[in-house]
Amino acid sequence: MLLNKYGIDLATVDYSCIGGTVYLSGELVKIDGDEITPAVIESLFKEIARISGVRYVEPDLQNWNISADEYSWQITRSKKKSREVSIPVTKYGGTAEPAKDVYIEVSERIEDVLKDMQGEPEQEDR
């Protein structure tokens, strides 16, 4: 309810509450595209902290660096790229190929697909 009140785009932020701690991750951006200021974020977090049963607010946001001490929040815009895409790492430390989109043109049973994958080398995309 508070995220809506502040006009936060719910498609860009994940939130949950476990044991009195509210976790926020992703990005804090407004639906209308307006800039969010550190003062607005601090007000939002203070309102969240006033909710009955909430003891802590734990932000892990891509577009803001946020830390708190006993008396105040330190909020600065992050220099990280928004929506970074990570490159998968193999168990031996090398990088793996990024995932590819697969388009299914014909409905098949999963057993048949798995057999085909085991028996034939990878084919080029069309």
Phi, psi and omega in degrees: 000318181291323178299320176295317180303322181272002177073027181283135178287110184289347178282347184251355183230138174254143180217148176203165178226122180227121176057038178085001177251127176265124179255131176236130177220168183101228181229141172263107175225152180272149180299319184278000178086354177295155177288144172262134179261158176304324179296321179292318179297317179298317177299316178301311182295322178295321177293320177298317182295336179278352178294137180304129178092347180274126178252328183220153170239120182249095178273141173221077189254143181286328187256004178218139170262121185227127173222162183222147167245195185296333188244343185204168176257141170251115187234120177224151178293137181282148175267358177293151174290140176290144177052050178299143177253122182274153178262125181300145179246137178283167181293348179261006176096347178280171178268147179262165176290141176296152179296148179246150173287139178239128179253124182266118182263332183232134178287129179223160174286146183298326179299318180294320180296315180296321177297317179298320181294324181284326188269336186243143175293159181299135180259155177294146174294152179283000000 
